[in-house]
Short mmCIF file of C-alpha atoms in Angstrom, two decimals:
data_model
loop_
_atom_site.label_atom_id
_atom_site.label_comp_id
_atom_site.label_asym_id
_atom_site.label_seq_id
_atom_site.Cartn_x
_atom_site.Cartn_y
_atom_site.Cartn_z
CA MET C 25 21.29 248.32 4.15
CA ALA C 26 21.16 244.68 6.01
CA ARG C 27 21.65 241.69 5.16
CA ILE C 28 18.58 240.44 6.20
CA GLN C 29 16.60 242.70 3.80
CA LEU C 30 17.59 241.04 0.73
CA LEU C 31 15.87 237.57 1.39
CA ASP C 32 12.18 236.70 0.76
CA ALA C 33 10.38 236.02 3.84
CA ARG C 34 8.29 234.05 1.31
CA GLN C 35 10.94 231.61 -0.38
CA LYS C 36 10.44 227.88 0.57
CA PRO C 37 13.45 225.62 2.25
CA PRO C 38 15.64 223.50 0.75
CA ALA C 39 14.53 219.84 -0.61
CA SER C 40 17.08 218.54 2.03
CA ILE C 41 16.10 220.48 5.18
CA LYS C 42 12.38 219.55 4.64
CA ALA C 43 13.74 215.50 4.38
CA SER C 44 15.38 215.89 7.62
CA TYR C 45 12.58 217.61 9.20
CA LYS C 46 10.78 215.11 8.11
CA LEU C 47 13.06 212.15 9.52
CA TYR C 48 13.51 213.55 13.08
CA GLN C 49 9.37 213.76 13.01
CA LYS C 50 8.66 210.48 12.41
CA LEU C 51 11.80 209.46 14.52
CA SER C 52 10.79 206.94 17.51
CA LEU C 53 11.74 208.25 21.81
CA GLU C 54 14.07 205.20 21.74
CA ALA C 55 15.60 205.94 18.31
CA ILE C 56 15.87 209.84 19.65
CA VAL C 57 17.76 209.09 22.48
CA THR C 58 20.56 206.49 20.56
CA ASP C 59 20.88 208.50 16.99
CA PRO C 60 24.45 209.79 16.56
CA GLY C 61 23.11 213.07 14.29
CA ILE C 62 21.28 214.53 17.15
CA ILE C 63 23.11 217.04 19.30
CA ASP C 64 22.31 216.07 23.32
CA PHE C 65 24.73 217.54 25.91
CA SER C 66 23.49 216.24 28.72
CA ARG C 67 24.01 212.48 26.62
CA GLY C 68 27.42 213.82 25.63
CA LEU C 69 28.82 215.05 22.35
CA SER C 70 30.42 212.38 19.92
CA THR C 71 33.84 211.94 19.08
CA GLU C 72 33.04 214.16 15.52
CA GLN C 73 30.48 216.03 17.27
CA ALA C 74 33.15 217.50 19.71
CA LYS C 75 35.09 218.06 16.70
CA ASN C 76 32.38 220.74 14.68
CA CYS C 77 30.89 222.10 18.23
CA LYS C 78 33.38 224.28 19.87
CA GLN C 79 33.34 226.04 23.42
CA VAL C 80 33.67 229.89 22.31
CA SER C 81 32.76 231.07 25.39
CA LYS C 82 30.52 231.07 28.34
CA ILE C 83 28.01 232.93 30.58
CA LEU C 84 28.48 233.48 34.56
CA TYR C 85 26.42 231.98 36.90
CA SER C 86 26.34 235.18 38.72
CA THR C 87 24.54 237.01 35.39
CA VAL C 88 21.74 233.87 35.24
CA ARG C 89 20.76 234.61 38.38
CA LEU C 90 20.99 238.42 38.55
CA ALA C 91 18.96 237.98 34.83
CA GLY C 92 16.44 236.07 36.74
CA LEU C 93 13.42 238.07 36.51
CA GLN C 94 14.04 239.42 39.92
CA SER C 95 12.81 236.39 41.60
CA ASN C 96 12.77 235.77 45.29
CA HIS C 97 11.15 232.65 45.82
CA PRO C 98 14.40 230.03 46.91
CA ARG C 99 16.53 228.45 44.39
CA ASN C 100 15.48 225.63 42.57
CA GLU C 101 19.06 223.56 41.87
CA GLU C 102 17.74 222.21 39.08
CA ALA C 103 15.93 224.65 37.78
CA TRP C 104 19.21 227.29 38.38
CA PRO C 105 22.60 225.18 38.69
CA PRO C 106 25.22 227.00 40.67
CA MET C 107 27.68 226.65 37.61
CA ASP C 108 28.71 228.89 34.53
CA ILE C 109 26.96 228.33 31.62
CA ALA C 110 29.14 226.93 28.40
CA VAL C 111 27.97 228.95 25.60
CA TYR C 112 28.96 226.47 22.08
CA GLU C 113 28.91 227.26 18.43
CA HIS C 114 28.71 224.73 15.40
CA GLU C 115 31.13 224.81 12.85
CA GLU C 116 28.61 224.15 10.13
CA ILE C 117 26.11 226.95 11.46
CA PRO C 118 28.58 229.49 12.77
CA GLY C 119 26.99 231.87 15.23
CA GLU C 120 24.65 229.54 17.01
CA ALA C 121 24.96 229.46 20.68
CA LEU C 122 22.89 227.11 22.55
CA GLU C 123 22.61 226.36 26.37
CA THR C 124 19.72 229.35 29.88
CA GLN C 125 12.65 229.16 34.57
CA ARG C 126 9.75 229.07 36.20
CA ASN C 127 9.81 232.53 36.57
CA LEU C 128 9.86 233.60 33.08
CA LEU C 129 7.10 231.46 32.45
CA SER C 130 5.01 233.20 34.80
CA ARG C 131 5.56 236.06 33.70
CA LEU C 132 5.03 235.57 30.03
CA MET C 133 1.90 233.29 30.82
CA HIS C 134 0.26 235.16 33.53
CA GLN C 135 1.08 238.94 33.10
CA THR C 136 1.53 238.80 29.44
CA LEU C 137 -0.96 236.39 28.30
CA ALA C 138 -3.79 239.06 29.89
CA ASP C 139 -2.42 241.93 28.61
CA GLU C 140 -4.79 241.97 25.44
CA ARG C 141 -2.20 244.88 24.04
CA HIS C 142 -0.43 240.95 22.58
CA LYS C 143 -2.38 239.41 20.27
CA THR C 144 -2.68 235.93 19.90
CA ASN C 145 -3.57 232.88 17.64
CA VAL C 146 -7.49 232.60 19.14
CA HIS C 147 -7.75 236.14 17.94
CA ALA C 148 -8.49 235.68 14.47
CA HIS C 149 -12.07 233.60 15.66
CA HIS C 150 -12.92 234.90 18.95
CA ARG C 151 -13.22 237.15 21.66
CA ILE C 152 -10.94 236.82 24.35
CA PRO C 153 -12.69 237.39 28.18
CA TYR C 154 -9.57 239.33 29.64
CA HIS C 155 -12.22 241.03 32.01
CA ALA C 156 -11.99 237.36 33.28
CA THR C 157 -8.72 237.12 34.20
CA HIS C 158 -9.64 239.85 37.59
CA ARG C 159 -12.22 237.87 38.99
CA ALA C 160 -11.39 237.00 42.61
CA SER C 161 -7.40 237.90 42.13
CA SER C 162 -7.64 240.82 45.27
CA THR C 163 -9.23 237.67 47.14
CA VAL C 164 -6.38 234.85 46.55
CA ALA C 165 -4.35 234.28 49.08
CA LEU C 166 -1.96 231.14 50.41
CA PRO C 167 -2.98 230.01 53.69
CA GLY C 168 -0.06 228.93 55.59
CA SER C 169 2.09 229.74 53.54
CA ASP C 170 5.52 231.08 54.55
CA VAL C 171 6.79 232.29 51.48
CA GLN C 172 6.44 235.65 50.12
CA SER C 173 7.77 234.80 46.28
CA SER C 174 8.08 237.03 43.00
CA GLU C 175 5.18 233.79 41.75
CA SER C 176 2.81 234.47 45.14
CA ASN C 177 2.61 237.81 44.15
CA LEU C 178 1.32 237.04 40.32
CA LEU C 179 -2.02 235.75 42.36
CA PHE C 180 -3.01 239.51 42.68
CA ASN C 181 -2.19 240.27 38.64
CA PRO C 182 -4.62 239.74 35.91
CA SER C 183 -4.30 236.06 34.64
CA PHE C 184 -6.32 233.10 32.98
CA PHE C 185 -5.34 230.88 35.76
CA ASN C 186 -7.40 232.86 38.01
CA MET C 187 -10.53 231.60 36.34
CA VAL C 188 -10.83 227.58 37.56
CA PRO C 189 -10.67 225.21 34.71
CA GLU C 190 -14.63 224.53 34.91
CA SER C 191 -15.36 228.19 34.43
CA SER C 192 -18.27 229.24 32.57
CA GLU C 193 -17.37 232.05 30.79
CA LEU C 194 -16.92 231.54 26.87
CA PHE C 195 -14.34 233.11 24.16
CA LEU C 196 -17.08 234.15 21.79
CA PRO C 197 -16.54 232.96 18.46
CA LEU C 198 -16.63 236.12 16.30
CA ASP C 199 -18.64 234.57 13.09
CA PRO C 200 -21.16 232.51 14.94
CA ASN C 201 -22.25 230.39 11.76
CA ALA C 202 -18.12 229.54 11.52
CA HIS C 203 -16.80 228.65 14.89
CA GLU C 204 -18.59 227.76 18.22
CA PRO C 205 -17.63 229.19 21.58
CA ILE C 206 -14.93 227.59 23.19
CA THR C 207 -13.84 227.45 27.83
CA VAL C 208 -11.21 228.46 28.93
CA SER C 209 -9.63 225.21 29.39
CA GLN C 210 -9.87 224.82 25.42
CA PHE C 211 -8.10 227.82 25.37
CA LEU C 212 -5.04 227.20 27.41
CA CYS C 213 -4.81 223.71 26.99
CA ARG C 214 -4.77 223.20 22.57
CA LYS C 215 -6.24 226.19 21.23
CA LEU C 216 -3.82 228.62 22.27
CA ARG C 217 -0.49 228.02 20.14
CA TRP C 218 1.38 231.85 19.72
CA LEU C 219 1.21 235.20 21.55
CA THR C 220 3.28 238.00 19.81
CA LEU C 221 4.83 240.69 22.13
CA GLY C 222 5.97 244.03 21.43
CA GLY C 223 6.04 244.03 17.02
CA GLN C 224 2.20 242.25 16.59
CA TYR C 225 3.58 240.49 12.89
CA ASP C 226 0.81 239.62 10.47
CA TRP C 227 1.58 236.26 9.33
CA THR C 228 -0.40 236.66 6.49
CA LYS C 229 1.52 239.39 5.26
CA LYS C 230 4.86 238.81 6.36
CA THR C 231 5.42 241.89 7.64
CA TYR C 232 5.64 243.99 10.88
CA PRO C 233 3.24 246.85 11.10
CA THR C 234 3.92 250.55 10.79
CA GLU C 235 1.52 252.04 13.34
CA ASP C 236 3.04 251.85 16.67
CA SER C 237 3.14 248.43 18.55
CA PRO C 238 2.54 248.26 22.17
CA ARG C 239 5.94 248.55 24.38
CA PHE C 240 7.87 245.34 24.38
CA PRO C 241 7.78 244.27 28.09
CA GLU C 242 10.31 245.62 30.28
CA ASP C 243 10.99 243.03 32.64
CA ILE C 244 11.90 240.68 29.87
CA ALA C 245 13.95 242.97 27.68
CA ASP C 246 15.92 243.26 31.05
CA PHE C 247 16.34 239.32 31.66
CA ALA C 248 17.39 238.88 27.13
CA ARG C 249 19.56 242.02 27.56
CA SER C 250 21.94 240.56 30.69
CA ILE C 251 22.80 237.58 28.48
CA PHE C 252 22.53 239.14 25.44
CA PRO C 253 23.80 242.40 25.39
CA GLU C 254 24.37 242.43 21.73
CA MET C 255 20.70 242.69 20.42
CA ARG C 256 17.44 245.09 21.46
CA PRO C 257 14.54 243.10 22.17
CA GLU C 258 11.59 244.51 20.07
CA ALA C 259 9.29 241.40 19.10
CA ALA C 260 9.11 238.19 20.31
CA ILE C 261 6.76 235.08 19.41
CA VAL C 262 5.42 232.77 22.33
CA ASN C 263 5.51 229.27 20.84
CA ILE C 264 2.84 227.30 22.69
CA TYR C 265 3.42 223.24 22.07
CA SER C 266 1.83 219.64 23.15
CA PRO C 267 2.75 216.59 21.76
CA GLY C 268 2.48 215.72 17.99
CA ASP C 269 2.55 219.81 17.24
CA THR C 270 5.45 221.01 14.94
CA LEU C 271 6.92 223.84 13.80
CA SER C 272 7.26 224.15 10.12
CA VAL C 273 10.64 224.63 8.42
CA HIS C 274 11.35 228.59 7.84
CA ARG C 275 13.62 231.31 7.85
CA ASP C 276 13.03 234.44 10.59
CA VAL C 277 13.81 237.47 8.13
CA SER C 278 11.17 240.01 7.61
CA GLU C 279 12.78 242.02 10.11
CA GLU C 280 15.31 244.59 8.88
CA SER C 281 17.88 244.44 10.94
CA ASP C 282 21.13 241.36 11.38
CA LYS C 283 20.78 240.91 14.84
CA GLY C 284 20.75 237.41 16.67
CA LEU C 285 17.97 235.71 17.42
CA ILE C 286 17.21 234.45 20.49
CA SER C 287 15.04 231.26 21.84
CA ILE C 288 14.64 229.80 24.73
CA SER C 289 12.90 226.36 25.63
CA LEU C 290 10.81 226.01 28.63
CA GLY C 291 9.28 222.54 29.62
CA CYS C 292 9.30 219.08 27.28
CA ASP C 293 12.44 218.77 24.99
CA GLY C 294 11.99 219.66 21.34
CA ILE C 295 14.53 218.15 18.23
CA PHE C 296 15.46 221.82 16.41
CA ILE C 297 16.97 221.24 13.43
CA ALA C 298 18.88 223.98 11.26
CA GLY C 299 20.70 224.77 8.07
CA PHE C 300 21.77 227.00 4.93
CA GLY C 301 20.89 226.52 1.12
CA ASN C 302 18.94 227.93 -1.20
CA GLU C 303 18.47 225.69 -3.79
CA ASP C 304 19.83 221.35 -3.86
CA ASP C 305 21.58 222.18 -7.31
CA ASP C 306 23.74 219.12 -8.22
CA GLY C 307 23.51 217.30 -6.06
CA ILE C 308 25.00 219.50 -2.65
CA HIS C 309 22.87 219.24 0.73
CA PRO C 310 23.02 222.03 3.05
CA ALA C 311 24.61 222.11 5.64
CA HIS C 312 22.35 221.12 8.29
CA LEU C 313 22.61 219.76 12.24
CA ALA C 314 19.75 218.07 14.62
CA VAL C 315 19.29 219.15 18.44
CA ARG C 316 18.10 218.33 21.34
CA LEU C 317 16.75 221.02 23.47
CA ARG C 318 15.79 220.39 26.81
CA SER C 319 13.93 223.37 28.89
CA GLY C 320 16.54 226.01 29.94
CA ASP C 321 18.69 225.63 27.11
CA ALA C 322 19.09 229.14 24.97
CA VAL C 323 19.76 228.85 20.99
CA TYR C 324 21.34 231.92 20.42
CA MET C 325 21.34 232.97 16.13
CA SER C 326 24.19 235.40 15.26
CA GLY C 327 26.27 236.36 12.41
CA GLN C 328 25.56 233.67 9.24
CA ALA C 329 23.14 231.37 11.26
CA ARG C 330 20.80 234.44 11.58
CA PHE C 331 19.75 233.22 7.93
CA ALA C 332 19.46 229.49 8.61
CA TRP C 333 16.55 227.74 7.72
CA HIS C 334 15.22 225.76 10.97
CA GLY C 335 12.15 224.31 12.27
CA VAL C 336 10.79 221.70 15.26
CA PRO C 337 9.83 218.81 13.67
CA GLN C 338 9.15 216.79 17.07
CA ILE C 339 8.36 217.35 20.64
CA ILE C 340 8.92 214.50 23.29
CA PRO C 341 6.55 213.99 25.62
CA LYS C 342 7.03 213.84 29.61
CA THR C 343 9.91 215.08 29.10
CA CYS C 344 9.09 218.47 31.11
CA PRO C 345 10.93 218.43 34.68
CA GLY C 346 9.52 217.47 37.36
CA TRP C 347 10.06 220.74 38.94
CA LEU C 348 8.24 223.17 36.43
CA GLY C 349 5.64 220.30 35.55
CA GLU C 350 3.41 221.46 38.79
CA TRP C 351 3.26 224.98 36.84
CA PRO C 352 0.88 227.32 37.69
CA ALA C 353 0.06 225.40 41.01
CA SER C 354 2.93 226.10 43.70
CA ASN C 355 5.82 223.21 43.40
CA ARG C 356 5.76 222.96 47.11
CA ILE C 357 5.83 219.83 48.63
CA ASP C 358 2.21 219.36 50.91
CA THR C 359 3.49 217.41 53.85
CA GLU C 360 0.63 219.12 56.77
CA PRO C 361 -3.00 218.05 55.27
CA GLN C 362 -4.16 221.28 56.34
CA LYS C 363 -1.96 223.09 53.90
CA LYS C 364 -3.27 221.10 50.62
CA GLY C 365 -5.61 222.46 48.61
CA THR C 366 -4.90 225.62 49.62
CA ASP C 367 -2.82 226.49 46.51
CA CYS C 368 -5.28 228.94 44.28
CA TYR C 369 -4.07 227.35 40.62
CA GLU C 370 -4.74 223.79 41.99
CA GLY C 371 -7.24 223.27 39.84
CA TRP C 372 -3.96 223.82 36.58
CA ARG C 373 -1.53 221.89 38.66
CA GLY C 374 0.66 219.64 35.99
CA TRP C 375 0.14 221.87 33.14
CA MET C 376 3.32 222.08 32.04
CA LEU C 377 3.64 218.25 32.21
CA ASP C 378 2.78 217.85 28.50
CA LYS C 379 3.72 221.48 27.32
CA ARG C 380 6.71 223.12 25.59
CA VAL C 381 7.11 227.17 25.61
CA ASN C 382 9.82 228.78 23.19
CA LEU C 383 10.20 232.49 23.34
CA ASN C 384 11.77 233.98 20.59
CA ILE C 385 12.74 237.15 20.53
CA ARG C 386 14.01 239.57 17.71
CA GLN C 387 15.44 242.75 16.49
CA ILE C 388 13.05 244.34 14.36
CA LYS C 389 15.37 247.72 13.01
CA ASP C 390 18.96 248.79 13.45
#
């Protein structure tokens, strides 16, 4: 039996980790920048952090490029710097590796979100007008564009971003007496909080369904396996955060496999905390750490870290990289007047500026 099956998904987290969570939830940006307890690889490690945070391997740059979901658009050196990626492990949370954007984001928020087999939090109270994601997609073009990229090809696929922000199409409530209709702008900008891929997790029962689940998106599975080959992607949750949103301290222990969890961050920075312990007995506090995760960073929770408590107490606003913040609109710079306004996603330009999208992948069974 996998060790994870001995753990209770409903168990409450230790008091000390909850206290750490609340501390970082209230921390100002100025305090975050200077806080000596936060691991921030972009800032550099302190002497004390360097003692506990060791490089254990590296992911070759060639592997990262091959794992880029078959991108054909010009390489953005900021998104994919031409260097190997260091993999670190913290001695207090052994088995936690840190460090991978626009292509992955497009796969998640265009095709996958528009696939009605993958459920969202909005399904609980509203009907999703999937038929509207196809509108005008066959007539969309990019006049003046000489780059036929994988992103431009997405224009011919279903996407909620094919709808203009002012669309009159409504997401009608299942119970009109309890909820109001919402627009596509409300759906994409605030109401959408999560999307499930593959195994459709039941958040109330904290179990996976026994019936057949939709197939896990193969291109995303290939992407994950190429970097973390030791696990088999079978289910995932995509969390969509705005400033002020949080993810409470929890453990992902509803699966029947001890294989590691993959967590990839896109967009704004987030403070991630993780730690151990069942109870705070005799004044002994479980070890925990805090990490500032930036766009493109990945956390792989394997070994003992697979069972760690973790959460996201804060999203840091206005920290999305400029080259990603324009998404879903094109990232090219319009220098010729005749090209302005030709991007079919122009109405949604800047949607990512204050968003953090997190992809968390797991294996359900051995």
